Amino acid sequence: MFANWPLLSLLVWLPMLSGVLVLLFAGRSSHLARWMSLIASLGIFLLSLPLAFNFDVSQSAMQFVERYPWVPSFNVEYFLGVDGISMPLILLTSFTTILVVLAGWDVIEEKTAQYMAAFLIMEGMMIGTFAALDAIQFYFFFEGMLIPMYLVIGIWGGPRRVYATLKFFLYTFFGSVFMLIALIYMYFQADSFSILDFHKLPLNMTEQILIFLAFLIAFAVKIPMWPVHTWLPDAHVEAPTGGSVILAAIMLKMGGYGLIRFSLPITPDASQVLDALMIFLSLVAIVYIGFVALVQSDMKKLVAYSSISHMGFVTLGMFVVFMIMANPVGEGGASLALEGAMIQMVSHGFISAAMFLAIGVMYDRLHSREISAYGGVVNSMPIFAGFVVLFAMANVGLPGTSGFVGEFMVILASYKANFWIALTAALTLIIGAAYTLWMVKRVIFGEVRHAEVSTMPDLNAREMIIMSSLAFLVILLGVWPDPLANVMHATIDNLVQHIAQSKL
Amino acid sequence: MTLDALNLMPILPEIILLVLACSILLIDAFMRAGSRDVTYWLAQISLVVTFVAVLTGMSMEQRLSFDGSVINDALSDVMKLAMILMISMAFALSRSYLKDRDIHKGEYYILGLFGLLGMMIMASAYSLLLIYLGLELMSLALYAMVAIHRDDIRSSEAAMKYFVLGALASGLLLYGMSLLYGVTGSLDIAVIRQAVLGGEVPKLALLMAMLFMLSGLVFKLGAAPFHMWLPDVYDGAPTAVTLYLSSAPKIAALALLLRLFGDGLIGMLPDWQMLMIVFAVASLFVGNVIAIAQTSFKRMLAYSTVSHVGFILLGVLSGTADGFSAALFYTLAYGLMSLGGFGIITYLASRGIEADQLDDLKGLNDRSPWMAFILLVIMFSMAGIPFTLGFWAKLAVLQAVVEINLVWLAVYAVVMSVIGAFYYLRVIKMAYFDKPLVTGMPVQSLDMRWVLNGTGIAVLVLGLYPAGLVALCAQVF
């Protein structure tokens, strides 16, 4: 029944429309705002499911395509479509938004309607970013998203929220303007803003390197890669729980998605020339940021740094591809690396969301994010402690959880490129285990050092739903990643073939 | 030639406006001080009549009349319509502000109408004399409007500055024109164009003429390094006048740039392009960097104007049809945003409260979420963030600049916009993140509310679907 529906357009505009409706009709009643937003986000999630069911995994071409002229004088089109790379990310977005609405349920008491509307509008923009196939349309959503996020951190954030949100906005804005120039430049070469036309566009080496760097600034800030990661810990710490969840689960993925959608296929030769740089930056993120995470005393900051470290696997998987292809024994490794990177993105979406939500649960009770303020939480919140341990294990990359699959695939693929890269990346499993488990030990176990901790009530029904749905997905993806991998196969194989051919 | 042999149809809208403005002047003189609302509505009606007159005479083809000194083409028509619309909005947004300050005089509207007449002449002028006539008519009206609050010392200072520096700029322009006339032997832009393209004109004299004319024009536009008067005048003038100053006159100034440089001196494109690059680079820097240091919202918007002028120049200097239409599109977008920005000041102002400081915006979201939202849309639009009109305007200009292979200039422009984004974000920070210093909102008249709401919605709707406006600006050239 969904065959003829403009599914993607609905998924982009319905969330925004419902956001506007929430603003208009629920401005005075927080209660109404919550229910309206929950119904809207559930409905949108249900609407995104046909995307998965009707998806043809055997083809690499774009599906659910909608293409109309938008601004003909600029040759800008309204061009939506998904392939195996973007479809899972859209589902991740529509699922995460439900969690965000639930997570802010009783917590956000001031301006509830604006809070919920901001996330619904953001959802539409995020889906738009993943579905856009016109470069200006992509930029339109990619940048537009900054507006609601800026407000979310600034209005409902912590004490240093203004600093954090300005830094977040300016950092990401600065990164993306160079991309805009690159897109305009390519427009005059290709006479079209279609990303698919950009893929085919022949470019010489100088052009490729400059364009690659322009994209890199935009996406490296978003991922974020070392050394342009400094906005992330600030933004995470100050953002309300919902904001942190969206930042970690979706927005960081946009950087990775951008690299795989723009940098690799548009500038394959530049990517190959600069792959050593990218691998170096990824390894620094994985190892060095891992150590930085180790010394954090603020739980949110710790998870934020752990996010950067885990996103290092994504960039590593994407750029180690070129080394594998240069290596005669690297047969099949390239697809493995890219798939690993993609699965890592999805898995990190679940795990980081879960970690931030768990911190949010504790913060709602004690209003502190300091590790030292807790200790012995397991005594008063046994069920919650169980979930936290599970998510911590997933964060560490324990087999059987989703965290294992992506990291293992990337490490395995790196081994085909270079033993030392694989070894360095594998090191992170130890560091990751160290900072995550140490935090769990100090927060969840041990003696109860503060009287308030023993009075913390265990999870309520709402929190149970959030935690158990995430736990289910983390384990499901951990033991049965095949469905997700299948969705990506055709697209990734096609991409590997595409980037293997020089554009020069 | 006798008068009845003349075809007056091409200037019919101007004639109508002149007659109406004079009638209102007469009517106003016989009215009691308390009934200036009548003058306001009469002024609005005459704007509507003029609008209709322009609209009915609209045609895509180019028509020259009065021995080639008046031109009517799509460009002049679109500009006139936009000017009339913006002035009508400016009137609506200023009425209550003027009343609260006891300067609600008929002169504001009458001078405004005469200013419009000058601008309309500028849009249609195709000879140097007519250009100068239109420019001076507009400028004289503006000088007097700035001084309308004559008991206010800052307002008088602004008017004095504006008059002296404006006269200097006019002098520069006139001197340049006289040189141009001297070397080409004609006041007619079409003839000048042929003479310059023919290449038999002494180059040095031509360069001097161009330099003086361009300096005079960018002076009027407010581009750096000739921007000094702009913040003082915008800040010192009553906000109602600033509203007027910052919208339609920019379109008229663009008309002169396009007629004189984009048409008459197109043969010297490489020369004036170089100069405009300098002006644009300086304006983008000065506008964006100095605005950061402002504590007055009005003054901040004035500096932001300087940076927007830089963007308009970027479009013009490309010398291509795409660039000209980008400049026109940007100017229209800027006029709308500027009306919104200053309109919010007049909306928040009430008797005794000027509301032109950044602190006055604190906690606006708590006082009125809808007003805060309009402010948000306008600010993000000025910063060039998507989902607003400002994004497309910047995109158009950047496209034009990249098209002529000045990629570095485009990169410079976007880096400057990132710096500029900071102070727009700070305004939003005040409105959304801070606690309000006062509560409640002033109650404003219905027409004012509608115009301001309409401006905000237009910026947003055109940000989602700009195709119509963009196509209109593209067809003009």
Short mmCIF file of N, CA and C in Angstrom, two decimals, chain A residues 361-476:
data_model
loop_
_atom_site.label_atom_id
_atom_site.label_comp_id
_atom_site.label_asym_id
_atom_site.label_seq_id
_atom_site.Cartn_x
_atom_site.Cartn_y
_atom_site.Cartn_z
N VAL A 361 18.94 9.50 33.49
CA VAL A 361 18.12 8.90 34.55
C VAL A 361 18.71 9.24 35.92
N MET A 362 20.04 9.13 36.02
CA MET A 362 20.66 9.43 37.31
C MET A 362 20.61 10.93 37.60
N TYR A 363 20.82 11.72 36.54
CA TYR A 363 20.83 13.17 36.73
C TYR A 363 19.47 13.68 37.20
N ASP A 364 18.40 13.08 36.64
CA ASP A 364 17.06 13.50 37.06
C ASP A 364 16.84 13.26 38.54
N ARG A 365 17.54 12.28 39.10
CA ARG A 365 17.31 11.94 40.51
C ARG A 365 18.21 12.74 41.44
N LEU A 366 19.45 12.96 41.03
CA LEU A 366 20.41 13.56 41.96
C LEU A 366 20.93 14.92 41.48
N HIS A 367 20.64 15.27 40.23
CA HIS A 367 21.09 16.53 39.65
C HIS A 367 22.58 16.72 39.73
N SER A 368 23.30 15.65 39.45
CA SER A 368 24.75 15.78 39.35
C SER A 368 25.25 14.82 38.28
N ARG A 369 26.26 15.26 37.58
CA ARG A 369 26.88 14.38 36.58
C ARG A 369 28.24 13.90 37.02
N GLU A 370 28.63 14.33 38.23
CA GLU A 370 29.96 13.95 38.71
C GLU A 370 29.98 12.49 39.11
N ILE A 371 31.05 11.81 38.70
CA ILE A 371 31.16 10.40 39.08
C ILE A 371 31.22 10.28 40.59
N SER A 372 31.92 11.25 41.22
CA SER A 372 32.15 11.13 42.66
C SER A 372 30.88 11.35 43.47
N ALA A 373 29.84 11.88 42.85
CA ALA A 373 28.60 12.09 43.60
C ALA A 373 27.82 10.80 43.77
N TYR A 374 28.23 9.79 43.02
CA TYR A 374 27.49 8.52 43.07
C TYR A 374 28.33 7.45 43.75
N GLY A 375 28.01 6.22 43.53
CA GLY A 375 28.68 5.09 44.16
C GLY A 375 27.64 4.21 44.79
N GLY A 376 27.66 2.92 44.43
CA GLY A 376 26.71 2.00 45.02
C GLY A 376 25.29 2.17 44.55
N VAL A 377 25.11 2.69 43.35
CA VAL A 377 23.76 2.88 42.83
C VAL A 377 23.01 1.55 42.75
N VAL A 378 23.78 0.46 42.57
CA VAL A 378 23.14 -0.85 42.40
C VAL A 378 22.28 -1.21 43.60
N ASN A 379 22.63 -0.67 44.77
CA ASN A 379 21.87 -1.02 45.97
C ASN A 379 20.44 -0.51 45.92
N SER A 380 20.31 0.74 45.37
CA SER A 380 18.97 1.30 45.34
C SER A 380 18.28 1.09 44.00
N MET A 381 19.07 0.90 42.93
CA MET A 381 18.47 0.77 41.60
C MET A 381 18.99 -0.48 40.90
N PRO A 382 18.62 -1.64 41.36
CA PRO A 382 19.22 -2.87 40.78
C PRO A 382 18.88 -3.07 39.30
N ILE A 383 17.66 -2.77 38.91
CA ILE A 383 17.30 -3.01 37.51
C ILE A 383 18.08 -2.07 36.61
N PHE A 384 18.11 -0.80 37.04
CA PHE A 384 18.86 0.20 36.29
C PHE A 384 20.31 -0.22 36.17
N ALA A 385 20.88 -0.70 37.26
CA ALA A 385 22.29 -1.11 37.25
C ALA A 385 22.52 -2.20 36.21
N GLY A 386 21.57 -3.13 36.13
CA GLY A 386 21.69 -4.18 35.14
C GLY A 386 21.80 -3.62 33.73
N PHE A 387 20.92 -2.67 33.43
CA PHE A 387 20.96 -2.06 32.09
C PHE A 387 22.28 -1.35 31.86
N VAL A 388 22.72 -0.60 32.85
CA VAL A 388 23.95 0.16 32.68
C VAL A 388 25.12 -0.77 32.39
N VAL A 389 25.16 -1.87 33.11
CA VAL A 389 26.27 -2.80 32.89
C VAL A 389 26.19 -3.35 31.46
N LEU A 390 25.00 -3.66 31.01
CA LEU A 390 24.86 -4.16 29.64
C LEU A 390 25.37 -3.12 28.63
N PHE A 391 24.92 -1.87 28.80
CA PHE A 391 25.33 -0.85 27.84
C PHE A 391 26.82 -0.57 27.94
N ALA A 392 27.35 -0.67 29.14
CA ALA A 392 28.79 -0.46 29.31
C ALA A 392 29.55 -1.55 28.57
N MET A 393 29.06 -2.78 28.69
CA MET A 393 29.71 -3.88 27.98
C MET A 393 29.64 -3.65 26.46
N ALA A 394 28.50 -3.15 26.02
CA ALA A 394 28.36 -2.88 24.59
C ALA A 394 29.33 -1.78 24.17
N ASN A 395 29.49 -0.79 25.02
CA ASN A 395 30.41 0.30 24.73
C ASN A 395 31.84 -0.22 24.65
N VAL A 396 32.14 -1.18 25.47
CA VAL A 396 33.47 -1.78 25.47
C VAL A 396 33.67 -2.63 24.21
N GLY A 397 32.59 -3.15 23.67
CA GLY A 397 32.69 -3.99 22.49
C GLY A 397 32.70 -5.46 22.83
N LEU A 398 31.94 -5.84 23.80
CA LEU A 398 31.87 -7.25 24.19
C LEU A 398 31.12 -8.04 23.13
N PRO A 399 31.63 -9.20 22.72
CA PRO A 399 30.92 -10.01 21.72
C PRO A 399 29.51 -10.32 22.20
N GLY A 400 28.58 -10.29 21.27
CA GLY A 400 27.19 -10.50 21.64
C GLY A 400 26.45 -9.19 21.74
N THR A 401 27.16 -8.10 21.80
CA THR A 401 26.51 -6.79 21.75
C THR A 401 26.86 -6.13 20.43
N SER A 402 26.08 -5.09 20.09
CA SER A 402 26.27 -4.46 18.79
C SER A 402 27.63 -3.79 18.68
N GLY A 403 28.18 -3.36 19.81
CA GLY A 403 29.46 -2.66 19.78
C GLY A 403 30.57 -3.53 19.22
N PHE A 404 30.44 -4.82 19.39
CA PHE A 404 31.49 -5.73 18.94
C PHE A 404 31.56 -5.80 17.43
N VAL A 405 30.38 -5.89 16.79
CA VAL A 405 30.33 -6.23 15.37
C VAL A 405 31.12 -5.25 14.52
N GLY A 406 30.77 -3.96 14.64
CA GLY A 406 31.40 -2.97 13.80
C GLY A 406 32.89 -2.88 14.05
N GLU A 407 33.25 -2.80 15.33
CA GLU A 407 34.67 -2.65 15.64
C GLU A 407 35.46 -3.85 15.16
N PHE A 408 34.90 -5.01 15.35
CA PHE A 408 35.60 -6.23 14.93
C PHE A 408 35.81 -6.23 13.41
N MET A 409 34.76 -5.84 12.68
CA MET A 409 34.88 -5.83 11.22
C MET A 409 35.95 -4.85 10.78
N VAL A 410 35.98 -3.69 11.40
CA VAL A 410 36.97 -2.68 11.01
C VAL A 410 38.38 -3.17 11.35
N ILE A 411 38.54 -3.75 12.52
CA ILE A 411 39.88 -4.22 12.90
C ILE A 411 40.32 -5.34 11.96
N LEU A 412 39.39 -6.23 11.69
CA LEU A 412 39.71 -7.35 10.79
C LEU A 412 40.14 -6.83 9.42
N ALA A 413 39.41 -5.83 8.93
CA ALA A 413 39.74 -5.29 7.62
C ALA A 413 41.08 -4.56 7.67
N SER A 414 41.32 -3.82 8.75
CA SER A 414 42.59 -3.10 8.85
C SER A 414 43.77 -4.06 8.84
N TYR A 415 43.53 -5.23 9.37
CA TYR A 415 44.60 -6.23 9.40
C TYR A 415 45.07 -6.55 7.98
N LYS A 416 44.14 -6.49 7.04
CA LYS A 416 44.51 -6.76 5.65
C LYS A 416 45.29 -5.61 5.05
N ALA A 417 45.19 -4.47 5.67
CA ALA A 417 45.94 -3.32 5.16
C ALA A 417 47.31 -3.27 5.81
N ASN A 418 47.33 -3.33 7.10
CA ASN A 418 48.58 -3.13 7.79
C ASN A 418 48.42 -3.65 9.21
N PHE A 419 49.33 -4.49 9.63
CA PHE A 419 49.23 -5.11 10.94
C PHE A 419 49.22 -4.07 12.05
N TRP A 420 50.06 -3.05 11.91
CA TRP A 420 50.22 -2.08 12.99
C TRP A 420 48.97 -1.23 13.18
N ILE A 421 48.30 -0.92 12.06
CA ILE A 421 47.06 -0.16 12.19
C ILE A 421 46.04 -0.98 12.97
N ALA A 422 45.94 -2.26 12.60
CA ALA A 422 44.98 -3.13 13.29
C ALA A 422 45.32 -3.22 14.76
N LEU A 423 46.61 -3.34 15.05
CA LEU A 423 47.02 -3.47 16.45
C LEU A 423 46.66 -2.22 17.24
N THR A 424 46.99 -1.05 16.65
CA THR A 424 46.71 0.20 17.36
C THR A 424 45.21 0.34 17.60
N ALA A 425 44.42 0.02 16.57
CA ALA A 425 42.98 0.13 16.74
C ALA A 425 42.48 -0.84 17.80
N ALA A 426 43.05 -2.04 17.80
CA ALA A 426 42.60 -3.04 18.77
C ALA A 426 42.93 -2.63 20.20
N LEU A 427 43.97 -1.80 20.32
CA LEU A 427 44.34 -1.31 21.64
C LEU A 427 43.18 -0.62 22.34
N THR A 428 42.37 0.00 21.53
CA THR A 428 41.28 0.77 22.11
C THR A 428 40.33 -0.11 22.91
N LEU A 429 40.26 -1.38 22.53
CA LEU A 429 39.37 -2.26 23.28
C LEU A 429 39.79 -2.28 24.74
N ILE A 430 41.12 -2.22 24.95
CA ILE A 430 41.60 -2.22 26.34
C ILE A 430 41.30 -0.88 27.00
N ILE A 431 41.63 0.22 26.27
CA ILE A 431 41.38 1.53 26.88
C ILE A 431 39.89 1.73 27.11
N GLY A 432 39.12 1.33 26.10
CA GLY A 432 37.66 1.46 26.21
C GLY A 432 37.14 0.71 27.41
N ALA A 433 37.63 -0.50 27.58
CA ALA A 433 37.22 -1.29 28.73
C ALA A 433 37.62 -0.57 30.00
N ALA A 434 38.81 0.01 29.99
CA ALA A 434 39.31 0.66 31.21
C ALA A 434 38.40 1.81 31.61
N TYR A 435 38.16 2.77 30.67
CA TYR A 435 37.40 3.94 31.13
C TYR A 435 35.94 3.62 31.39
N THR A 436 35.36 2.73 30.57
CA THR A 436 33.94 2.45 30.77
C THR A 436 33.71 1.66 32.06
N LEU A 437 34.48 0.60 32.21
CA LEU A 437 34.24 -0.26 33.37
C LEU A 437 34.63 0.45 34.67
N TRP A 438 35.67 1.27 34.58
CA TRP A 438 36.07 2.01 35.78
C TRP A 438 34.95 2.95 36.22
N MET A 439 34.33 3.59 35.23
CA MET A 439 33.22 4.48 35.56
C MET A 439 32.08 3.68 36.18
N VAL A 440 31.76 2.51 35.58
CA VAL A 440 30.69 1.68 36.11
C VAL A 440 31.00 1.27 37.53
N LYS A 441 32.26 0.90 37.74
CA LYS A 441 32.65 0.48 39.09
C LYS A 441 32.42 1.59 40.10
N ARG A 442 32.83 2.80 39.71
CA ARG A 442 32.73 3.90 40.67
C ARG A 442 31.30 4.38 40.87
N VAL A 443 30.49 4.28 39.80
CA VAL A 443 29.14 4.82 39.91
C VAL A 443 28.16 3.78 40.42
N ILE A 444 28.20 2.61 39.83
CA ILE A 444 27.17 1.61 40.10
C ILE A 444 27.51 0.75 41.32
N PHE A 445 28.76 0.32 41.38
CA PHE A 445 29.12 -0.61 42.46
C PHE A 445 29.80 0.12 43.61
N GLY A 446 30.37 -0.62 44.48
CA GLY A 446 31.05 -0.05 45.63
C GLY A 446 30.06 0.30 46.73
N GLU A 447 30.61 0.97 47.74
CA GLU A 447 29.75 1.32 48.88
C GLU A 447 28.94 2.58 48.55
N VAL A 448 27.85 2.68 49.25
CA VAL A 448 27.06 3.91 49.13
C VAL A 448 27.74 4.97 49.97
N ARG A 449 28.29 5.99 49.27
CA ARG A 449 29.03 7.01 50.02
C ARG A 449 28.17 8.24 50.32
N HIS A 450 27.13 8.41 49.55
CA HIS A 450 26.27 9.57 49.80
C HIS A 450 24.88 9.08 50.14
N ALA A 451 24.33 9.67 51.15
CA ALA A 451 23.03 9.21 51.63
C ALA A 451 21.97 9.33 50.54
N GLU A 452 22.09 10.39 49.71
CA GLU A 452 21.04 10.60 48.70
C GLU A 452 20.94 9.41 47.75
N VAL A 453 22.08 8.77 47.49
CA VAL A 453 22.09 7.70 46.51
C VAL A 453 21.17 6.56 46.95
N SER A 454 21.14 6.31 48.25
CA SER A 454 20.34 5.17 48.71
C SER A 454 18.85 5.47 48.62
N THR A 455 18.50 6.75 48.41
CA THR A 455 17.07 7.05 48.30
C THR A 455 16.60 7.09 46.86
N MET A 456 17.50 6.87 45.91
CA MET A 456 17.10 6.97 44.50
C MET A 456 16.13 5.85 44.13
N PRO A 457 14.95 6.20 43.61
CA PRO A 457 14.02 5.15 43.21
C PRO A 457 14.48 4.48 41.91
N ASP A 458 14.14 3.23 41.77
CA ASP A 458 14.54 2.51 40.55
C ASP A 458 13.71 3.02 39.36
N LEU A 459 13.99 2.44 38.21
CA LEU A 459 13.36 2.90 36.97
C LEU A 459 11.84 2.87 37.06
N ASN A 460 11.20 3.91 36.54
CA ASN A 460 9.75 3.85 36.42
C ASN A 460 9.40 3.25 35.06
N ALA A 461 8.12 3.13 34.81
CA ALA A 461 7.68 2.43 33.60
C ALA A 461 8.22 3.08 32.34
N ARG A 462 8.18 4.41 32.32
CA ARG A 462 8.62 5.13 31.14
C ARG A 462 10.10 4.84 30.87
N GLU A 463 10.89 4.91 31.94
CA GLU A 463 12.32 4.66 31.76
C GLU A 463 12.60 3.20 31.40
N MET A 464 11.76 2.32 31.94
CA MET A 464 11.90 0.91 31.59
C MET A 464 11.73 0.71 30.09
N ILE A 465 10.72 1.36 29.54
CA ILE A 465 10.47 1.19 28.10
C ILE A 465 11.69 1.66 27.31
N ILE A 466 12.22 2.83 27.68
CA ILE A 466 13.36 3.37 26.94
C ILE A 466 14.53 2.39 27.02
N MET A 467 14.85 2.00 28.26
CA MET A 467 16.05 1.19 28.46
C MET A 467 15.91 -0.18 27.81
N SER A 468 14.74 -0.80 27.99
CA SER A 468 14.63 -2.16 27.48
C SER A 468 14.59 -2.17 25.96
N SER A 469 13.99 -1.15 25.34
CA SER A 469 13.98 -1.17 23.87
C SER A 469 15.41 -1.03 23.34
N LEU A 470 16.18 -0.17 23.99
CA LEU A 470 17.56 -0.02 23.53
C LEU A 470 18.36 -1.29 23.80
N ALA A 471 18.14 -1.90 24.97
CA ALA A 471 18.87 -3.12 25.30
C ALA A 471 18.55 -4.21 24.27
N PHE A 472 17.27 -4.28 23.91
CA PHE A 472 16.85 -5.27 22.92
C PHE A 472 17.61 -5.06 21.60
N LEU A 473 17.67 -3.81 21.16
CA LEU A 473 18.32 -3.54 19.88
C LEU A 473 19.82 -3.79 19.95
N VAL A 474 20.43 -3.44 21.07
CA VAL A 474 21.88 -3.63 21.20
C VAL A 474 22.22 -5.11 21.10
N ILE A 475 21.42 -5.93 21.77
CA ILE A 475 21.69 -7.37 21.73
C ILE A 475 21.32 -7.96 20.37
N LEU A 476 20.18 -7.50 19.83
CA LEU A 476 19.75 -8.03 18.53
C LEU A 476 20.81 -7.78 17.46
#
